[in-house]
Each structure stands twice: as C-alpha cells, then as structure tokens.
mmCIF file of C-alpha atoms in Angstrom:
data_model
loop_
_atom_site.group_PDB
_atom_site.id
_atom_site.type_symbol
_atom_site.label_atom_id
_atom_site.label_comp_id
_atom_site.label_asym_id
_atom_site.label_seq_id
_atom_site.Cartn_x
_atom_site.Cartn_y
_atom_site.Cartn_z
ATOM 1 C CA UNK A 191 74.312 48.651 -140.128
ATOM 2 C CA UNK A 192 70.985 47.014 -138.489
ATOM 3 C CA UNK A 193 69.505 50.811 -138.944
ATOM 4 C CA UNK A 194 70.717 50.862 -142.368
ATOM 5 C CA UNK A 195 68.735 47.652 -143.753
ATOM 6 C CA UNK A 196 65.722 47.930 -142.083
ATOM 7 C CA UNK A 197 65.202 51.424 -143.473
ATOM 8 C CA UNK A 198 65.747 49.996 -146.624
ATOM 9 C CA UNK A 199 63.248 47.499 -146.296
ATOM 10 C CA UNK A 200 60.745 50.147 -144.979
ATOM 11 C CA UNK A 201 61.095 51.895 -148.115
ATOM 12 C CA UNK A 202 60.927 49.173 -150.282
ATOM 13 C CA UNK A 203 57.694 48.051 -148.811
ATOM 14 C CA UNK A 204 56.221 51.902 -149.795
ATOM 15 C CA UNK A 205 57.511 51.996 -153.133
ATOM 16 C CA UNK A 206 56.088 48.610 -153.756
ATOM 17 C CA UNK A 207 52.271 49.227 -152.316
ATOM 18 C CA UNK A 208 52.531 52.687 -153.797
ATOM 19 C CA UNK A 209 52.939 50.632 -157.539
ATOM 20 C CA UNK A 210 49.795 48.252 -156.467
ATOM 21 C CA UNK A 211 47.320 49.140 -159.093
ATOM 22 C CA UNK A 212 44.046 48.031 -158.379
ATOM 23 C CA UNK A 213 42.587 46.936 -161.332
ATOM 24 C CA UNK A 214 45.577 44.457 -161.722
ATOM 25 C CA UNK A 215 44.764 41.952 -158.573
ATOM 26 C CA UNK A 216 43.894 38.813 -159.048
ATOM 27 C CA UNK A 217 40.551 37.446 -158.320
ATOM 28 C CA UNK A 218 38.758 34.636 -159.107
ATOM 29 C CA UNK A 219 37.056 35.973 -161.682
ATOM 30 C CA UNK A 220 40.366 35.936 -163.665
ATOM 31 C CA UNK A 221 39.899 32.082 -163.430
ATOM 32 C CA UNK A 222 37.993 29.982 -165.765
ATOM 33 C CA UNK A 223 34.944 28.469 -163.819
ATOM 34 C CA UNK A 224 34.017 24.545 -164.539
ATOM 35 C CA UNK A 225 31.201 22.193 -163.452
ATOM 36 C CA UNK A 226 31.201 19.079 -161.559
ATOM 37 C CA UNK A 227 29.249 16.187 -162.195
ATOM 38 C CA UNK A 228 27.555 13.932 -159.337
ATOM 39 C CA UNK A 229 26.918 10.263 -160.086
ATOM 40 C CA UNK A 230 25.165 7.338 -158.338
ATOM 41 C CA UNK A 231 24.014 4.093 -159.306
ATOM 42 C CA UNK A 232 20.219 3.351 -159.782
ATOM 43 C CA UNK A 233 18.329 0.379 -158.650
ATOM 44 C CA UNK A 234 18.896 -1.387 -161.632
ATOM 45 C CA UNK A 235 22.650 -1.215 -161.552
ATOM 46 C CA UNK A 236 24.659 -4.561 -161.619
ATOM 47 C CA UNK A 237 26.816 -3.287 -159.389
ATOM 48 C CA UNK A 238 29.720 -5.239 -160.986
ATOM 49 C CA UNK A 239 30.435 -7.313 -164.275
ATOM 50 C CA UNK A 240 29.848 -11.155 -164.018
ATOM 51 C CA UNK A 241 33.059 -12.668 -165.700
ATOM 52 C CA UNK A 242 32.402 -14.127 -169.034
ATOM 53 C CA UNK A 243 29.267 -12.340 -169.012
ATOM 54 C CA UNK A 244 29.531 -8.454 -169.655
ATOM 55 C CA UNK A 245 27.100 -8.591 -173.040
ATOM 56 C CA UNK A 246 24.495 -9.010 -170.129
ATOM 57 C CA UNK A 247 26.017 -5.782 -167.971
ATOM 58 C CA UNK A 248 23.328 -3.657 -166.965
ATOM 59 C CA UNK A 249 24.571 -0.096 -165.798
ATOM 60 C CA UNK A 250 22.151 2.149 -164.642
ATOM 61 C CA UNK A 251 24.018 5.458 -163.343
ATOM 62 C CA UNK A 252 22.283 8.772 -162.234
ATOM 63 C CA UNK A 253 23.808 12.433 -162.851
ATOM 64 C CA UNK A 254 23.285 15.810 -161.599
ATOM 65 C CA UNK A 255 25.531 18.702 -161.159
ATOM 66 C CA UNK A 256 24.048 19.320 -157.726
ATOM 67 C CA UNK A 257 25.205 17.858 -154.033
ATOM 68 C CA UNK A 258 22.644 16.635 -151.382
ATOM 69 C CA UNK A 259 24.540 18.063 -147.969
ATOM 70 C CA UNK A 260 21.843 17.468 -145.826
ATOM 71 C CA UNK A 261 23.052 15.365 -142.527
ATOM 72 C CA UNK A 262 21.026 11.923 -141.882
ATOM 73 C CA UNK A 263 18.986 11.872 -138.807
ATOM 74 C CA UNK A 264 21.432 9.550 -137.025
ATOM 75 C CA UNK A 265 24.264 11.140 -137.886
ATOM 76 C CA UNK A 266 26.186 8.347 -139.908
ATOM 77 C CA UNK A 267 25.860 10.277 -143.250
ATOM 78 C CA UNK A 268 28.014 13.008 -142.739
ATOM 79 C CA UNK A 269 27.007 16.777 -144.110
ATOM 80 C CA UNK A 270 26.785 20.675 -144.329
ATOM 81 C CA UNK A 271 22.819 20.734 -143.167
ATOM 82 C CA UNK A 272 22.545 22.183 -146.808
ATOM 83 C CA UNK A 273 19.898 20.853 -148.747
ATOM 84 C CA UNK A 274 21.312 21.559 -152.438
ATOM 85 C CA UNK A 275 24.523 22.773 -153.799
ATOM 86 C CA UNK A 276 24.667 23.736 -157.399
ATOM 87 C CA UNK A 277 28.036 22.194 -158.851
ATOM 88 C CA UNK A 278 27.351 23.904 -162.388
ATOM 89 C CA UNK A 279 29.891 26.980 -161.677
ATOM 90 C CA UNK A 280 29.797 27.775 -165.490
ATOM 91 C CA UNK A 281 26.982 27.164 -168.154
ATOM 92 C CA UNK A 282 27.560 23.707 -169.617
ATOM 93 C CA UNK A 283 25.973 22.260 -172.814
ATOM 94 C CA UNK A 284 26.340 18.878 -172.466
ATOM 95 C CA UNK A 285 28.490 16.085 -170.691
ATOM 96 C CA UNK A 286 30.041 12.898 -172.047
ATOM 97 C CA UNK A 287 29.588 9.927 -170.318
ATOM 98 C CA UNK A 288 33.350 8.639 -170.349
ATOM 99 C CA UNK A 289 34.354 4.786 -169.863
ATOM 100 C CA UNK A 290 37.946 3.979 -168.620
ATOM 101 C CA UNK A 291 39.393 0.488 -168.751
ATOM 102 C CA UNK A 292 41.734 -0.575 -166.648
ATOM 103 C CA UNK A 293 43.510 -3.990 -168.033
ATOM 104 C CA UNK A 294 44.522 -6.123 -164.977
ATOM 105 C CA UNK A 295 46.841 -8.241 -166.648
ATOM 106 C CA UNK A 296 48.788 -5.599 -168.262
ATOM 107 C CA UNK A 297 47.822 -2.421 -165.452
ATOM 108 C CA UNK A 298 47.528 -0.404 -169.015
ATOM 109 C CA UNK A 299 44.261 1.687 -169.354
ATOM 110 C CA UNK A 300 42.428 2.534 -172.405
ATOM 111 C CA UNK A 301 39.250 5.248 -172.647
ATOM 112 C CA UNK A 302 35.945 5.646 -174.842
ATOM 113 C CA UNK A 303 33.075 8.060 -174.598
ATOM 114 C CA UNK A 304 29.533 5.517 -173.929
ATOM 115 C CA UNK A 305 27.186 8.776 -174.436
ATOM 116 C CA UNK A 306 26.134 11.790 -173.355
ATOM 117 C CA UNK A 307 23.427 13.879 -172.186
ATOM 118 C CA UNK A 308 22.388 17.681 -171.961
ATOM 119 C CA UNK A 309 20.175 17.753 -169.779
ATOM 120 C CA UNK A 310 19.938 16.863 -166.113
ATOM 121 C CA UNK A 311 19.239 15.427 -163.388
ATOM 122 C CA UNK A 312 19.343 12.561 -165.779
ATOM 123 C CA UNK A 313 18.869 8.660 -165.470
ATOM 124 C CA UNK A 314 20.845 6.731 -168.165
ATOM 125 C CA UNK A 315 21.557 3.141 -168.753
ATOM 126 C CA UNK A 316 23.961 1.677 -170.610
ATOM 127 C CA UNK A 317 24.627 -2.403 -171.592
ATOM 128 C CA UNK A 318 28.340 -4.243 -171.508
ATOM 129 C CA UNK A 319 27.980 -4.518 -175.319
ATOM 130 C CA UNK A 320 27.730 -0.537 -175.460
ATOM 131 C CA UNK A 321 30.919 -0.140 -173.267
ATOM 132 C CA UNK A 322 32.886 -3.081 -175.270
ATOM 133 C CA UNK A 323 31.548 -0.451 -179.031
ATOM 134 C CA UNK A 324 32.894 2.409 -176.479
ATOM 135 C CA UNK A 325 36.631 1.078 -176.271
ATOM 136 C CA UNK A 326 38.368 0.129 -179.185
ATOM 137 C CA UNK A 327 40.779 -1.829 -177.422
ATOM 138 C CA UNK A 328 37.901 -4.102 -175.753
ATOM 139 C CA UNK A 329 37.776 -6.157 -179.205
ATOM 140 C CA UNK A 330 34.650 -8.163 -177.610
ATOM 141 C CA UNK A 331 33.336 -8.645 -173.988
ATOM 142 C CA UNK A 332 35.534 -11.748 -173.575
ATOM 143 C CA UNK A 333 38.105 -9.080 -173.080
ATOM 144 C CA UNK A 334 37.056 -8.428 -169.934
ATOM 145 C CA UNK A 335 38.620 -10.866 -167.502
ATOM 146 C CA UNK A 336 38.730 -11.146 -163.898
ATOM 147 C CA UNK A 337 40.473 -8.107 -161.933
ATOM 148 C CA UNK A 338 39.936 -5.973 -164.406
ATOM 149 C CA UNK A 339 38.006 -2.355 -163.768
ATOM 150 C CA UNK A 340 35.769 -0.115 -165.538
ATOM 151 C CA UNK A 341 35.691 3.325 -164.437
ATOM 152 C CA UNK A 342 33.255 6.022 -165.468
ATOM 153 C CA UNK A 343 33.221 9.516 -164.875
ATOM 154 C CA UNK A 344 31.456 12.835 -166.926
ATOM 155 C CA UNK A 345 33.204 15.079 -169.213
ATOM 156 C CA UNK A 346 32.309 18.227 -169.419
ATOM 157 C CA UNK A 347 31.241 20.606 -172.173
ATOM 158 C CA UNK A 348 30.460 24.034 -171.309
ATOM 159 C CA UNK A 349 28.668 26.535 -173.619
ATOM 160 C CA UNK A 350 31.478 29.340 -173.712
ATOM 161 C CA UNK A 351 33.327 26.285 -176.189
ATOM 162 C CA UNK A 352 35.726 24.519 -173.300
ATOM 163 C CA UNK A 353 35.733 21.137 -172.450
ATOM 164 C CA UNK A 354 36.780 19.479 -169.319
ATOM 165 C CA UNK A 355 37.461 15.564 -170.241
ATOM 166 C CA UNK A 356 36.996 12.882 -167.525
ATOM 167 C CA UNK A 357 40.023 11.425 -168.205
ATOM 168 C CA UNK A 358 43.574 13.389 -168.986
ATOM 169 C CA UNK A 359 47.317 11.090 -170.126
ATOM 170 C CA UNK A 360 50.140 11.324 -167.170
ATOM 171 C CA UNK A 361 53.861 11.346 -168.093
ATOM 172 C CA UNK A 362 53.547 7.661 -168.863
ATOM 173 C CA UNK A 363 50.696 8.504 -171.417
ATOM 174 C CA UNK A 364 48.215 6.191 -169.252
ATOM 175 C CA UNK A 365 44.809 8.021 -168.636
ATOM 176 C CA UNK A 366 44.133 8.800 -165.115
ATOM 177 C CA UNK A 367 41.094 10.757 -163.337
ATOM 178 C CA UNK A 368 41.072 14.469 -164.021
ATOM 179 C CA UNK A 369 39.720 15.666 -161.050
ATOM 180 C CA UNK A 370 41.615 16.898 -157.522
ATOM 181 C CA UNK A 371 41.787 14.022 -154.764
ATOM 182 C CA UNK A 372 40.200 16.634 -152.510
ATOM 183 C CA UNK A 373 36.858 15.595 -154.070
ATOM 184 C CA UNK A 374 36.977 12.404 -153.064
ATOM 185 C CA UNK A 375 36.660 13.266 -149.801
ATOM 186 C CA UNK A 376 33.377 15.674 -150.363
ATOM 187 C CA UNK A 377 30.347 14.418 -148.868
ATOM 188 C CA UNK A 378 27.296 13.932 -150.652
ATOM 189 C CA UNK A 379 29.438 13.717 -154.178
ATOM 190 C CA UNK A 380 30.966 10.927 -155.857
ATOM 191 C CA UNK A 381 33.170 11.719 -158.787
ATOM 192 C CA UNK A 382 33.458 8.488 -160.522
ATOM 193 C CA UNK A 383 31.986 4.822 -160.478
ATOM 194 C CA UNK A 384 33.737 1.959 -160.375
ATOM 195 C CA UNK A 385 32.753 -1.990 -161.702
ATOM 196 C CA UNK A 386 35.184 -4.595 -161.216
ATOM 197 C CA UNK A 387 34.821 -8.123 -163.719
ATOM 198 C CA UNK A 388 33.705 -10.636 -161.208
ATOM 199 C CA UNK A 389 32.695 -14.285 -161.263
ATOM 200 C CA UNK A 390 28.742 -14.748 -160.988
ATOM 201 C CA UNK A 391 27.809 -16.333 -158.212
ATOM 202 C CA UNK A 392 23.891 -17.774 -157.852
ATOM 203 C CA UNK A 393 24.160 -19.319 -154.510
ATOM 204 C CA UNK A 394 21.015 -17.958 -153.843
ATOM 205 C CA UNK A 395 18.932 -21.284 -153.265
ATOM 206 C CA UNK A 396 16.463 -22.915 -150.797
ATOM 207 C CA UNK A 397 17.823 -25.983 -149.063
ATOM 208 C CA UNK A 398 17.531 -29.053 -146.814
ATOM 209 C CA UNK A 399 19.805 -29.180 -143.601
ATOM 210 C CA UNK A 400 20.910 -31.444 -141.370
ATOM 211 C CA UNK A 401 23.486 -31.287 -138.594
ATOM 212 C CA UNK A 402 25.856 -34.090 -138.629
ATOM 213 C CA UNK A 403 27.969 -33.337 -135.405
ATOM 214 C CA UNK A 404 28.104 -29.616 -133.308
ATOM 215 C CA UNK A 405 30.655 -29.312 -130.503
ATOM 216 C CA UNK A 406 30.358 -25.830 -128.063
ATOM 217 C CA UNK A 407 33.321 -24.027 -126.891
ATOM 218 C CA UNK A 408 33.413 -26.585 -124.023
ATOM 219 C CA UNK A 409 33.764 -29.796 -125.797
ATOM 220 C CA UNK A 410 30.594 -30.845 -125.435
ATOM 221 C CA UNK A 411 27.746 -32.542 -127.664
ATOM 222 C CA UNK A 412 24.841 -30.507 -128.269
ATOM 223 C CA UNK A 413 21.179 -31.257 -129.684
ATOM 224 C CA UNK A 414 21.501 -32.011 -133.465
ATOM 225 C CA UNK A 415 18.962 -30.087 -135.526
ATOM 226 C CA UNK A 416 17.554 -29.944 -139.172
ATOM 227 C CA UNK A 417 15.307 -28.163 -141.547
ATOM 228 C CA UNK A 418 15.104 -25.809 -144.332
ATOM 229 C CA UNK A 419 16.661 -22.449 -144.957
ATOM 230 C CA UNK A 420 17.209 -20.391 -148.143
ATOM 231 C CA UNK A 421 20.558 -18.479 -148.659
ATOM 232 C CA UNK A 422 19.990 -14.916 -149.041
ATOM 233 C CA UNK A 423 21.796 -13.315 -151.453
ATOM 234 C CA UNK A 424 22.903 -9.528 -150.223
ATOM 235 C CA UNK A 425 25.016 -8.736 -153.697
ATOM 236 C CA UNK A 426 26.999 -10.722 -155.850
ATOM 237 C CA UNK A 427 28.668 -13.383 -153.936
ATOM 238 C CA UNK A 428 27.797 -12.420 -150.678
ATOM 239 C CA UNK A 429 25.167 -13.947 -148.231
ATOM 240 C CA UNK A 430 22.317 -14.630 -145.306
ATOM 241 C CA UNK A 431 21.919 -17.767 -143.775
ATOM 242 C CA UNK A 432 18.955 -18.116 -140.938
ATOM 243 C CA UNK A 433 21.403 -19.225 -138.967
ATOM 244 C CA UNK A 434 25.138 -20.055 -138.589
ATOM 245 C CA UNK A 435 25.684 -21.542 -135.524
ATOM 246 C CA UNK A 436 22.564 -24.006 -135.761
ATOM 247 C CA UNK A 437 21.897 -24.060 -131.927
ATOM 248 C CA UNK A 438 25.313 -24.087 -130.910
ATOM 249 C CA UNK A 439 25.606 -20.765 -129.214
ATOM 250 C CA UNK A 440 21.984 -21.436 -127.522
ATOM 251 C CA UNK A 441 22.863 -25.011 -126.057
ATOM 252 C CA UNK A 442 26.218 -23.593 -124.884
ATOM 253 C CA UNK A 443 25.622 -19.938 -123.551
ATOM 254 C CA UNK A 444 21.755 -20.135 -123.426
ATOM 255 C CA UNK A 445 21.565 -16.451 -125.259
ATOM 256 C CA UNK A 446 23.719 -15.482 -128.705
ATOM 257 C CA UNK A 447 22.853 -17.248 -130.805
ATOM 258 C CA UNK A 448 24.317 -16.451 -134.264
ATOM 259 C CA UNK A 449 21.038 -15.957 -136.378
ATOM 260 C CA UNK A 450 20.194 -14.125 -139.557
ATOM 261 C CA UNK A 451 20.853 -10.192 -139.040
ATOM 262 C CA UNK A 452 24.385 -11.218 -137.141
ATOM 263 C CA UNK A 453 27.466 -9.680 -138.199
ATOM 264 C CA UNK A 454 28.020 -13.054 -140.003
ATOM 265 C CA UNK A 455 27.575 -13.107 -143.889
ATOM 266 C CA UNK A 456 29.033 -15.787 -145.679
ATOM 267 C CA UNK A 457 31.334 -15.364 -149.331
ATOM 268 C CA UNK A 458 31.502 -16.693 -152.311
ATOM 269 C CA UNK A 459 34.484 -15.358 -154.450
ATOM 270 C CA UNK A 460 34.841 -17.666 -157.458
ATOM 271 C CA UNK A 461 33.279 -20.695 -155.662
ATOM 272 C CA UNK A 462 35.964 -20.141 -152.822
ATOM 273 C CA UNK A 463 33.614 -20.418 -149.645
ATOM 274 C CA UNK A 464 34.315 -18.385 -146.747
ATOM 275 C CA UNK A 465 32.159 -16.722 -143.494
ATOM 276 C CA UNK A 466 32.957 -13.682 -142.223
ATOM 277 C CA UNK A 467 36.418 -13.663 -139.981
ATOM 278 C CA UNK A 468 34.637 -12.677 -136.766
ATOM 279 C CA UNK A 469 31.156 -12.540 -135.419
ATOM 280 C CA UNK A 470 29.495 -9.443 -133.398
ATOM 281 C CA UNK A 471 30.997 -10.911 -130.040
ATOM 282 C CA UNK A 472 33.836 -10.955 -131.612
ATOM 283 C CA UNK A 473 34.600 -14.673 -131.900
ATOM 284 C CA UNK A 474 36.628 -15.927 -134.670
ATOM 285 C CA UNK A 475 34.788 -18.224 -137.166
ATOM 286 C CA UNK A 476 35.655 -20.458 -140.118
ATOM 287 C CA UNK A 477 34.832 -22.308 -143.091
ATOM 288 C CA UNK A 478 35.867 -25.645 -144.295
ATOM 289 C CA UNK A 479 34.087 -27.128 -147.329
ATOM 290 C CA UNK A 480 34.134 -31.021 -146.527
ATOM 291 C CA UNK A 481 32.355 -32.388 -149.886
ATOM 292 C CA UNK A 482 30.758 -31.115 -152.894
ATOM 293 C CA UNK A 483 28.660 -33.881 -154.321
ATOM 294 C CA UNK A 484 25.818 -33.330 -156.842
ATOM 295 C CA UNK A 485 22.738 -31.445 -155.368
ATOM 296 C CA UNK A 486 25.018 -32.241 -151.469
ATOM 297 C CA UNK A 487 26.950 -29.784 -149.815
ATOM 298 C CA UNK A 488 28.656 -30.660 -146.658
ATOM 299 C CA UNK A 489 30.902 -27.653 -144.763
ATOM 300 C CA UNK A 490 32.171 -27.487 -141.268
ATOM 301 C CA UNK A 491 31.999 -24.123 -139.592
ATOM 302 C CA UNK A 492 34.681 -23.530 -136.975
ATOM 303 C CA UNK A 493 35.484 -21.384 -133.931
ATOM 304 C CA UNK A 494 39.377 -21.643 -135.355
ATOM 305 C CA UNK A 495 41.717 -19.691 -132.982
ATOM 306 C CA UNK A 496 39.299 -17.279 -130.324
ATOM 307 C CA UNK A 497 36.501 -19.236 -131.006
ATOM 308 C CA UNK A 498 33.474 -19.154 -128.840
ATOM 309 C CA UNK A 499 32.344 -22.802 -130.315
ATOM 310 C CA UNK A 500 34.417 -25.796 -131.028
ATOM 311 C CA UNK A 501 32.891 -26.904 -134.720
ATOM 312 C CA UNK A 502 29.497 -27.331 -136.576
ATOM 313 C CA UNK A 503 29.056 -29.729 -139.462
ATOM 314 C CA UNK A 504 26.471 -29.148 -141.690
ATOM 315 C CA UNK A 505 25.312 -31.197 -145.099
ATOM 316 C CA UNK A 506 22.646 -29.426 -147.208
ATOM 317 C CA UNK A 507 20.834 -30.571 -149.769
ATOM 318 C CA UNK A 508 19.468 -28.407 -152.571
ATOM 319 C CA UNK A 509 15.875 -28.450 -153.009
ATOM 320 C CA UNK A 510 15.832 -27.472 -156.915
ATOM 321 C CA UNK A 511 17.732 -30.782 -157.660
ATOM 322 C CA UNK A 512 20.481 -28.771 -159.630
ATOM 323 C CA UNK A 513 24.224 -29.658 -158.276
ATOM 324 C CA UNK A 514 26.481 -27.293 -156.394
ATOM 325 C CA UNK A 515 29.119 -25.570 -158.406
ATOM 326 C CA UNK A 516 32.470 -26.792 -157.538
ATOM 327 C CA UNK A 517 33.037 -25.147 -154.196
ATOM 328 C CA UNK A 518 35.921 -25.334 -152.003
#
C-alpha cells in the first residue's frame, strides 16, 4: 500500500511541473511598485506644540525619497555602508503632506492634507494655524490640548495615476499609518513625525545662588557656596545646571563632582520640577521644591534611597526680576 501512494505522488509531481508554463510565474514585476518618503525635522522645527499656543507652531520638516545608509564613524548610527538608496521604486508626481490628529481625550483621530510638493529633496514649513485650516475637526488651535498628537507622514502620487495615502481607516473607521511596521525599524528612514501638545516651559534664566545647608553621604556639614549660574535649556522643558551637587560630591569624595555635562538634567513638565532619577555613578537623586516666592526659588536636592549625598538646599534668585511660575 506504501508502494502504491508514493507512486502516486511521484506522478503527480510530473504531471504538475509538466503543466508549469513559464510565462505564467509570478514575479515581481506582476506587482505594482510604490515610493517611500523620508522625513526629518530641520533646525527650525519646534519640536513639539506649546499648549495654548499652536497659532505660534513652527514645523519645519525635510523630505526625500532617498535613505542615507552610511555607518557613523563610531559606530552608534547603525547602517548598510551605502551612501544613497533611492526609495522612488515607481515614477511619482507629487506627494501630499498629510496631518493626523490624534484627540487624547477621546483616543479618536481625524486627518487633513497641509500641502504638497513635487519636487524633492524638499524643505517645507508649515505654521499651527495651517494644520488647525488642514483638519476640519480642529475648529481653532485651542483644540489642541495637552496629550494630544499630531502625526505627519507623505502621501504618495505616482505618475502612472495611483495614489498611496499616508493614512488608510481600520475596521473601527479610525485612520491609522499605512505603511508596514517593518519600516520602522529601517535605518537611516523615518516614516512619520510625531509632535505632542506640551506646556511651554521658559526656565531658561540666569540666576543668583546660595546654599542654605548641604549634608554628604556621611552626615556631615560641608563648605556652603554661592554665585551665579544660568539654566540651560536642552529642549522644551528640559535642562543644564553648572552644577547639581554644589560642592557636595567634592567635599565628600574629593573627585565626582556632579557638574554641567553629567548625566544629570533637570525637568520641567508643566511646572512639575524633577532631576534626573540617577546620576552617571549611578546614585539616586531627587527633587523637592521647598518655596516658590516671587523672583525666589528654594529646592532641596536629595540622595533619596542609594544616594551618594545626604541633601543640598538651594534658594535662587532670578536675576531678570520676573517671578517663578508656580513650580512644585
């Protein structure tokens, strides 16, 4: 019986490859080719939306349907070792610059087309009153509250008369990305940009310092110092101070100390103070804000639980006269 079967599948396997016609394979010519867009931000990018200020959004964004492979010299940006790779796998026209919102409150998502370009590598800016025209459920940039997301991505319109949107509805009828996740993961190409509605922060001010009390990790007094400083600002809500631990570190390990160009930045999300969790030692730090009082800021700064320093207290005084938000 065992004979029997496999002869039959012998012969089925000849009649079948004798019926193979070769003009019928597939290949992937049989497959419509698209184009893939490559975005970055320019140096005048926002980089986010202030809350309650997105008429004043400045988006700057950069497209190209090429890929820059190449590996950096140290080896942290990944790559091919190709220099270009063209991403334009079928002759397109023109692409639409296409604006998703993304309603925090609600999780609902709504779409609009900002503007286009045929022609490329291109440069294009766009303001928040252009994306608010571009969305007809944005009513007016007040619409935009905090949490919520703007996503932007190209839509593609090739010259055979196809067109590739950015964004496509799922079963729920809610716009979502039309691209593979696989592309995420490409280096050198970034699919889509994302801007989340922030609050503003402008911490970024020159001021007067004095140490009030600093205890090191043994329990012991050190020097008290003072003097001026300006608070860097890295992005939106983040930043440098000259120093953190104020001569803590240096009275109590006589090396360390935790200076500007540390692993420490300190954050301010919608006037909630904070310092970064752990330092490059990996000592645990925190923030307390004592008193907020006019132009007077007093915080402590704390070696919490795996400390390497007890506590710091610092008041600073702004030198522009202006009062401190209401931090906490």
């Amino acid at each position: 019986m065992k004979n029997i079967l496999y002869s039959i599948f012998i012969l089925s396997l000849v009649i079948s490859s004798g019926c193979v016609d070769d003009d019928r394979l597939f290949s992937l010519d049989d497959f419509p080719k698209g184009a893939l867009p490559n975005f970055s931000q320019g140096a005048n990018d926002d980089g986010f939306i202030g809350l309650g200020k997105a008429a004043n959004f400045n988006m700057e964004i950069a497209v190209d349907f090429s890929n820059n492979l190449t590996q950096s010299a140290d080896g942290k940006t990944p790559g091919s070792g190709r220099t270009t790779t063209n991403l334009e796998f079928a002759d397109v026209s023109s692409l639409d610059i296409e604006v998703m919102w993304t309603d925090a409150s609600s999780g609902n998502s709504y779409t609009g087309v900002v503007g286009s370009t045929s022609s490329w590598p291109a440069v294009l800016s766009f303001s928040g009153m252009d994306i608010v025209n571009a969305i007809t459920e944005l009513t007016s940039p007040d619409s935009l509250k905090l949490g919520d997301i703007i996503t932007v991505a190209g839509g593609v319109r090739f010259a055979d008369g196809r067109h590739s949107p950015a964004f496509v509805p799922n079963a729920s009828g809610q716009p979502v990305l039309a691209y593979s996740p696989s592309y995420f993961n490409h280096p050198g190409y970034t699919a889509l940009l994302r801007y989340s509605v922030n609050c503003v922060s402008e911490l970024g001010v020159e001021v007067e310092y004095e140490v009030l009390e600093a205890v090191d990790v043994y329990g012991g007094p050190t020097p008290l110092t003072s003097g001026t400083f300006t608070w860097v600002t890295n992005a939106n809500g983040n930043y440098t101070w000259t120093s953190y631990s104020f001569g803590t570190y240096q009275n109590a390990y006589g090396c360390c100390e935790q200076a500007a160009g540390s692993a420490l930045r300190i954050t301010d999300l919608c006037d909630d103070l904070s310092i970064s969790a752990a330092d490059g030692y990996g000592c645990a730090w925190d923030l307390i804000v004592d008193e907020v009082s006019g132009s007077v800021l007093t915080v402590t700064l704390s070696g919490a639980n795996g400390g390497c320093f007890d506590h710091v207290t610092v008041k600073m005084t702004r030198t522009d006269g202006l009062d401190w938000p209401a931090l906490y």
